[in-house]
CSV table of C-alpha atoms in Angstrom, one decimal:
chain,number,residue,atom,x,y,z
A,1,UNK,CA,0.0,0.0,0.0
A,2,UNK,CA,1.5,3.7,-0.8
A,3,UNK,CA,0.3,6.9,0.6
A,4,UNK,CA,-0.3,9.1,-2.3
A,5,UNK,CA,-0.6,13.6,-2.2
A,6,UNK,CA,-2.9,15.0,-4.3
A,7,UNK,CA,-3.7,18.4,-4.9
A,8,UNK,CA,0.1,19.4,-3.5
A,9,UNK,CA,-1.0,17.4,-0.1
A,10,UNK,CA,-4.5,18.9,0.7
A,11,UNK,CA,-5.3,15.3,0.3
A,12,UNK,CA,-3.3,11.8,1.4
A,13,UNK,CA,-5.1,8.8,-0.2
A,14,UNK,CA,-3.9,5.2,0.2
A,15,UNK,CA,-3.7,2.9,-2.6
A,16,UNK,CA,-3.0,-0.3,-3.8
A,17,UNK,CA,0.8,-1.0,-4.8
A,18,UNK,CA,-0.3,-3.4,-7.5
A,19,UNK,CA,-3.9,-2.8,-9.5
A,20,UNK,CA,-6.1,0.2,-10.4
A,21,UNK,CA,-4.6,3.5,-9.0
A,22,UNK,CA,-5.6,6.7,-9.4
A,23,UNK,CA,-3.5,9.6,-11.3
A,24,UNK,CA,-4.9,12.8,-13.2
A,25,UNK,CA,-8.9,11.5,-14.5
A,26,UNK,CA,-10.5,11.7,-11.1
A,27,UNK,CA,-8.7,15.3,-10.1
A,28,UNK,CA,-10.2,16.4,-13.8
A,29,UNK,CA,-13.4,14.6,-13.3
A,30,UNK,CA,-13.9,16.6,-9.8
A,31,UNK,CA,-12.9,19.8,-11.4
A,32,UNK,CA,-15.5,19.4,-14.3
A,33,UNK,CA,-18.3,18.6,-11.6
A,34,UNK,CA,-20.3,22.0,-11.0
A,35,UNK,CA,-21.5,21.0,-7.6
A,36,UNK,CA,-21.9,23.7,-5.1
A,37,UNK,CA,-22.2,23.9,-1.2
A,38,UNK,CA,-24.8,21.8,-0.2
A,39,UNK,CA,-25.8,19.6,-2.9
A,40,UNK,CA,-25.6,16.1,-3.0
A,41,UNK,CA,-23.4,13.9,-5.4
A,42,UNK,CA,-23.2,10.3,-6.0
A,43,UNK,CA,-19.7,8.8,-7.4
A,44,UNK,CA,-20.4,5.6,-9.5
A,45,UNK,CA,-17.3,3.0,-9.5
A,46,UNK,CA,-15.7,5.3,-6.9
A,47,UNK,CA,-12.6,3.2,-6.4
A,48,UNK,CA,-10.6,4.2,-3.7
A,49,UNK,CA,-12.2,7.6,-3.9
A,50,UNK,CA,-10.1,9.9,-5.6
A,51,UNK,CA,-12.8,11.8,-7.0
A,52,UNK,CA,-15.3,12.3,-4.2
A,53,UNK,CA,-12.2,13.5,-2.1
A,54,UNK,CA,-11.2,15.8,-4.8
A,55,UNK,CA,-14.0,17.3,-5.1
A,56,UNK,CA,-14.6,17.3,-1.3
A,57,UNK,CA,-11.5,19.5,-1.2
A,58,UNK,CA,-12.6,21.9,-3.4
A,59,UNK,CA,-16.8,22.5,-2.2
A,60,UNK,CA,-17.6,22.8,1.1
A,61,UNK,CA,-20.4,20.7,2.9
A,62,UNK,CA,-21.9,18.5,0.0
A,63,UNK,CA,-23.4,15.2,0.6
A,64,UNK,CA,-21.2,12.3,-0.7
A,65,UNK,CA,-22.0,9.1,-1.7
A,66,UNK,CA,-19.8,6.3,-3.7
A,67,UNK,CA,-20.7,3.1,-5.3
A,68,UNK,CA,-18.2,0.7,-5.8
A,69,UNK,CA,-17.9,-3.0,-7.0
A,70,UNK,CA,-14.5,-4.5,-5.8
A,71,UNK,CA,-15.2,-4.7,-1.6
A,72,UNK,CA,-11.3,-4.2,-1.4
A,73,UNK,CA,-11.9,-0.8,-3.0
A,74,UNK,CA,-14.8,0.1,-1.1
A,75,UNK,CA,-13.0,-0.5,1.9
A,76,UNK,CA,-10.2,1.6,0.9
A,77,UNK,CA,-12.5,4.5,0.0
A,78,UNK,CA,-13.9,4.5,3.8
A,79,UNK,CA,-10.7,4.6,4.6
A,80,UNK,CA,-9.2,7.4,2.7
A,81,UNK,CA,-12.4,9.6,3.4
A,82,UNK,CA,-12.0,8.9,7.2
A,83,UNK,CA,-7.9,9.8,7.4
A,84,UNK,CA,-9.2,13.2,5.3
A,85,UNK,CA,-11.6,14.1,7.6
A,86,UNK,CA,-14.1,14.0,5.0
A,87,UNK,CA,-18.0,11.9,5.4
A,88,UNK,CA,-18.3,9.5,2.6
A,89,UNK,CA,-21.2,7.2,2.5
A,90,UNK,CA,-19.8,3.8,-0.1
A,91,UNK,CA,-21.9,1.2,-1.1
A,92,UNK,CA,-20.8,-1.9,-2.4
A,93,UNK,CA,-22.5,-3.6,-5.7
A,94,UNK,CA,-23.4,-3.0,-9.0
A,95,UNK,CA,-24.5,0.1,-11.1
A,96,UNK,CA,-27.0,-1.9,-13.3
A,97,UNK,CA,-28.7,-3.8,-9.5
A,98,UNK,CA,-28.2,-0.5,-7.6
A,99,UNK,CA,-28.2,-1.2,-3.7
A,100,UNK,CA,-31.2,0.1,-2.1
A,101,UNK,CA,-29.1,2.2,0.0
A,102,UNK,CA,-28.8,5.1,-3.6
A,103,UNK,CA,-31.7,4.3,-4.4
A,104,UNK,CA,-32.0,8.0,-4.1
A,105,UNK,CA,-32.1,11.2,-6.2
A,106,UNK,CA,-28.4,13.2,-6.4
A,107,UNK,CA,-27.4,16.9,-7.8
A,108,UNK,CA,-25.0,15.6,-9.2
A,109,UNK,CA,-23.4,11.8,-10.3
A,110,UNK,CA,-19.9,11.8,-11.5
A,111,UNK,CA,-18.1,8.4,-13.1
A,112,UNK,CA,-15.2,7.7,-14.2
A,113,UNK,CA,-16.2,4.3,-16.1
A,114,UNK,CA,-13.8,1.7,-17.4
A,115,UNK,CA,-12.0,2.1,-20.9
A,116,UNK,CA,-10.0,-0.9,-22.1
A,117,UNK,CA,-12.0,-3.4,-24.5
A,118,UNK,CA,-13.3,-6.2,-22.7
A,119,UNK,CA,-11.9,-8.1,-25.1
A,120,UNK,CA,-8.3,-7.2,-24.9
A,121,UNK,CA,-5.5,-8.8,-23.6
A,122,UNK,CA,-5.9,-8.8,-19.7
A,123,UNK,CA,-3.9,-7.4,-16.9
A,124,UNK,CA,-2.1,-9.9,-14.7
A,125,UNK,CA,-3.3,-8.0,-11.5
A,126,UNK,CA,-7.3,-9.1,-11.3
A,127,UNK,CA,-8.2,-6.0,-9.7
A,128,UNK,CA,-7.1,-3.7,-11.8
A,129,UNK,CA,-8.3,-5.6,-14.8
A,130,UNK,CA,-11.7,-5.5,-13.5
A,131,UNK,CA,-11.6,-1.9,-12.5
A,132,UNK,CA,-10.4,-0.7,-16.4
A,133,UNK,CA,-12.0,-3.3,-18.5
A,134,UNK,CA,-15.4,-2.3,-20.1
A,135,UNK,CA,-17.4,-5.1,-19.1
A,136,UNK,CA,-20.8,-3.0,-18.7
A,137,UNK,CA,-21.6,-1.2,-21.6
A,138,UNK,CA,-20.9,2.4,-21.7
A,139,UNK,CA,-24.6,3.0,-22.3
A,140,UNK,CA,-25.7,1.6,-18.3
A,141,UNK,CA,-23.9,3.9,-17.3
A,142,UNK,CA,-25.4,6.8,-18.5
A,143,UNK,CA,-28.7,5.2,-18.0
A,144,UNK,CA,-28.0,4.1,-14.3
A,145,UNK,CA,-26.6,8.2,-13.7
A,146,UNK,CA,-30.0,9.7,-15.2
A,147,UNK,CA,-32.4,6.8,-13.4
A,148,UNK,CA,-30.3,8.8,-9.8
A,149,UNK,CA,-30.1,12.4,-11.1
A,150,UNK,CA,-32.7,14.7,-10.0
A,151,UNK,CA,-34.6,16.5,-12.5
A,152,UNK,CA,-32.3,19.6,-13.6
A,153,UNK,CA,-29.4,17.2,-12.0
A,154,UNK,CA,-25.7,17.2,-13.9
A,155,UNK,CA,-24.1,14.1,-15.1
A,156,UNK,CA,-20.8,14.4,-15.2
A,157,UNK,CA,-18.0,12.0,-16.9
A,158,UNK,CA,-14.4,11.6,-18.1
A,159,UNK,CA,-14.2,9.3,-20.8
A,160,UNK,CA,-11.7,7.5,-23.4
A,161,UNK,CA,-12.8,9.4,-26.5
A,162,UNK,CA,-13.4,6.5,-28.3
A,163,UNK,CA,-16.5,5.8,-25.8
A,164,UNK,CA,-18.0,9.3,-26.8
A,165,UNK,CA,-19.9,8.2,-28.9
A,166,UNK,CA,-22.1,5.4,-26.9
A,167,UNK,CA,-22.1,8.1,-24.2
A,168,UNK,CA,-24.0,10.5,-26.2
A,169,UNK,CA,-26.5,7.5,-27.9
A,170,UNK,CA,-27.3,6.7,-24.4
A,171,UNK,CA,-28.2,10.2,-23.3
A,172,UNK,CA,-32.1,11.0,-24.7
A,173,UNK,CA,-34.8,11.0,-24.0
A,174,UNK,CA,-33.6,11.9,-20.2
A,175,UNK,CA,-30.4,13.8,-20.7
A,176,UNK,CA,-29.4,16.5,-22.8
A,177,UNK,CA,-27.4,20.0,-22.9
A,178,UNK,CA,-24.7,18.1,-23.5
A,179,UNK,CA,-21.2,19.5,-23.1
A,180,UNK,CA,-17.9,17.9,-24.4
A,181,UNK,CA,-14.4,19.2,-23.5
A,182,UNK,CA,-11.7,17.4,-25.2
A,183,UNK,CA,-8.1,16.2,-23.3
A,184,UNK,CA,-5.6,17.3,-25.4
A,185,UNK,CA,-2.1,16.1,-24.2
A,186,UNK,CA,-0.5,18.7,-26.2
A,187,UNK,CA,-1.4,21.3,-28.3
A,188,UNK,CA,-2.3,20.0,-31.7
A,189,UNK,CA,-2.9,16.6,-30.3
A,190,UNK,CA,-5.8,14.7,-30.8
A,191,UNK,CA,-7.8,13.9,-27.9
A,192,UNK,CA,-7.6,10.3,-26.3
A,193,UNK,CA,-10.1,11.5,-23.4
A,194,UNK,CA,-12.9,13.9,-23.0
A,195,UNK,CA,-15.2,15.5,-20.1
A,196,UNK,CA,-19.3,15.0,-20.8
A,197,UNK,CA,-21.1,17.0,-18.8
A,198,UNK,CA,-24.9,16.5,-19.5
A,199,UNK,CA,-28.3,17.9,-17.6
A,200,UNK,CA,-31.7,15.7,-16.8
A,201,UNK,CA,-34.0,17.1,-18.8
A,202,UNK,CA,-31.7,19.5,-20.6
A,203,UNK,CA,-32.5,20.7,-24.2
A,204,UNK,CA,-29.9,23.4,-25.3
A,205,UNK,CA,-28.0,22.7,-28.2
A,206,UNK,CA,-24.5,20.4,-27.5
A,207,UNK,CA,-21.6,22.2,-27.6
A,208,UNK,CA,-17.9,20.9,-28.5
A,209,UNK,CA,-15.6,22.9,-26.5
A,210,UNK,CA,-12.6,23.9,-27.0
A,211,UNK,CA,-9.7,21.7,-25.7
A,212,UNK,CA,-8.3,21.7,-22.7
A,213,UNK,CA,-4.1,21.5,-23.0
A,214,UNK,CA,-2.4,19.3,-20.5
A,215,UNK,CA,1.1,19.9,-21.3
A,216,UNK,CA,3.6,22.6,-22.6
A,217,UNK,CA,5.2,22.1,-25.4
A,218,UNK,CA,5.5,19.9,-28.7
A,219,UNK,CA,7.1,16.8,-26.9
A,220,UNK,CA,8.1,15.3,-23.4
A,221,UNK,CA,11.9,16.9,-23.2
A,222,UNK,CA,13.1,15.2,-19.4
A,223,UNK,CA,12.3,14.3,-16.1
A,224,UNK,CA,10.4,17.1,-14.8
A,225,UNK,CA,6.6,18.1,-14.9
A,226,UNK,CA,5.2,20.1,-18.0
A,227,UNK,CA,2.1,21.0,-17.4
A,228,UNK,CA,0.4,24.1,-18.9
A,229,UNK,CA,-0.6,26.6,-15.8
A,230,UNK,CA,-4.1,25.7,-16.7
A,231,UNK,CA,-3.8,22.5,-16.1
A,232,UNK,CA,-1.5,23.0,-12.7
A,233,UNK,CA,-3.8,25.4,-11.6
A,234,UNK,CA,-6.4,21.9,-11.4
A,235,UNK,CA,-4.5,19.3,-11.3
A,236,UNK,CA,-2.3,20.8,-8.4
A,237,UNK,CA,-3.9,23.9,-7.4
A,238,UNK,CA,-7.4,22.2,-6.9
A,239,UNK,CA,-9.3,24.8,-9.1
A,240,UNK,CA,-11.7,23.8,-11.3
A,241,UNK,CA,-12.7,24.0,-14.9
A,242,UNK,CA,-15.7,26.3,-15.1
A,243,UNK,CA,-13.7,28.7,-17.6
A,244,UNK,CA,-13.3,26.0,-20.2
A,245,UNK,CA,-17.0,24.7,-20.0
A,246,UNK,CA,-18.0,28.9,-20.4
């Protein structure tokens, strides 16, 4: 087990040595999530959660809850949110037989859903496999974050781009006022991840955004960190990213 910083050590979160653990998606998730003081937000396949205690950091006295398959992880995220001083309500089980305990409407439901192929070539630690493999379509998990959402509630999700796509199909006749903001790793990259931020019940028009830049310059060039001061300003900072959703 290490004890990982995040957000320059606001937050100390424990994690597995071996299997899923959590780097720059769930900081970026909790920075896309426009939750304010007082709202309630559910974190579907919260992991150890990263995301939830992110966000926690950044918004004052919201109502946090976490569903989460892998009991070793669900653990772990009672665990983390205890050492941080921060209340955390996880449920074990599955987002398609949701526990009776959400069985609740959120302000908000943020996910940061699997993105290998379940068809690939697996990974020789079982947790971790089953944490990134895409074994339930992307579509239930849109559907299972609208069935919690309250009406006028924001569904908010980072995504491997090439899952946009099902994302979006998934979205009507519930969601709408969808919002994408590209991942560039550079500028003039192409995007291998995007935010979706989508409302219940929303009807304005979608909107691609304009990327957001995680790194300086055309190419790594050494040991050091490059990112752009946007991205520092989140990723280490703890701000968020209500300038590049407008």
């Amino acid at each position: 087990m290490s004890d990982d910083a995040f957000l320059c050590g606001r937050l100390h979160l424990l994690q597995p040595l071996k299997g899923y653990r959590a780097a720059t998606d769930p900081v970026l998730l909790a920075a896309a999530c426009p939750a304010t003081p007082g709202q309630s937000v559910l974190d579907l396949g919260c992991g150890a959660g990263a995301a939830s205690l992110c966000l926690a950091s950044r918004v004052p006295g919201l109502s946090l809850a976490g569903l989460e398959l892998q009991p070793a992880y669900a653990a772990l995220a009672r665990r983390n949110a205890e050492r941080n001083g921060i209340a955390l309500e996880v449920a074990e089980g599955d987002l398609s037989h949701m526990p009776k305990a959400l069985r609740r409407g959120f302000d908000h439901v943020i996910a940061n859903p699997p993105y290998y192929p379940a068809a690939g070539t697996p990974s020789p630690h079982a947790a971790r496999d089953r944490a990134l493999r895409e074994d339930t379509p992307i579509g239930e998990w849109v559907t299972a974050a609208l069935t919690r959402l309250h009406p006028g509630g924001w569904l908010t999700m980072i995504l491997s781009a090439a899952l946009l796509p099902g994302a979006l199909a998934a979205l009507p006749p519930r969601g709408g006022s969808a919002q994408v903001l590209p991942l560039a790793p550079r500028a003039g990259r192409d995007a291998s991840r995007v935010i979706l931020r989508a409302r219940k019940g929303g009807k304005a028009a979608f909107r691609m955004l304009f990327p957001f830049v995680l790194h300086a310059g055309p190419a790594h060039d050494g040991d050091r960190e490059s990112y752009t001061p946007e991205a520092s300003a989140v990723l280490r900072g703890g701000g968020d990213l209500s300038a590049a959703f407008g």
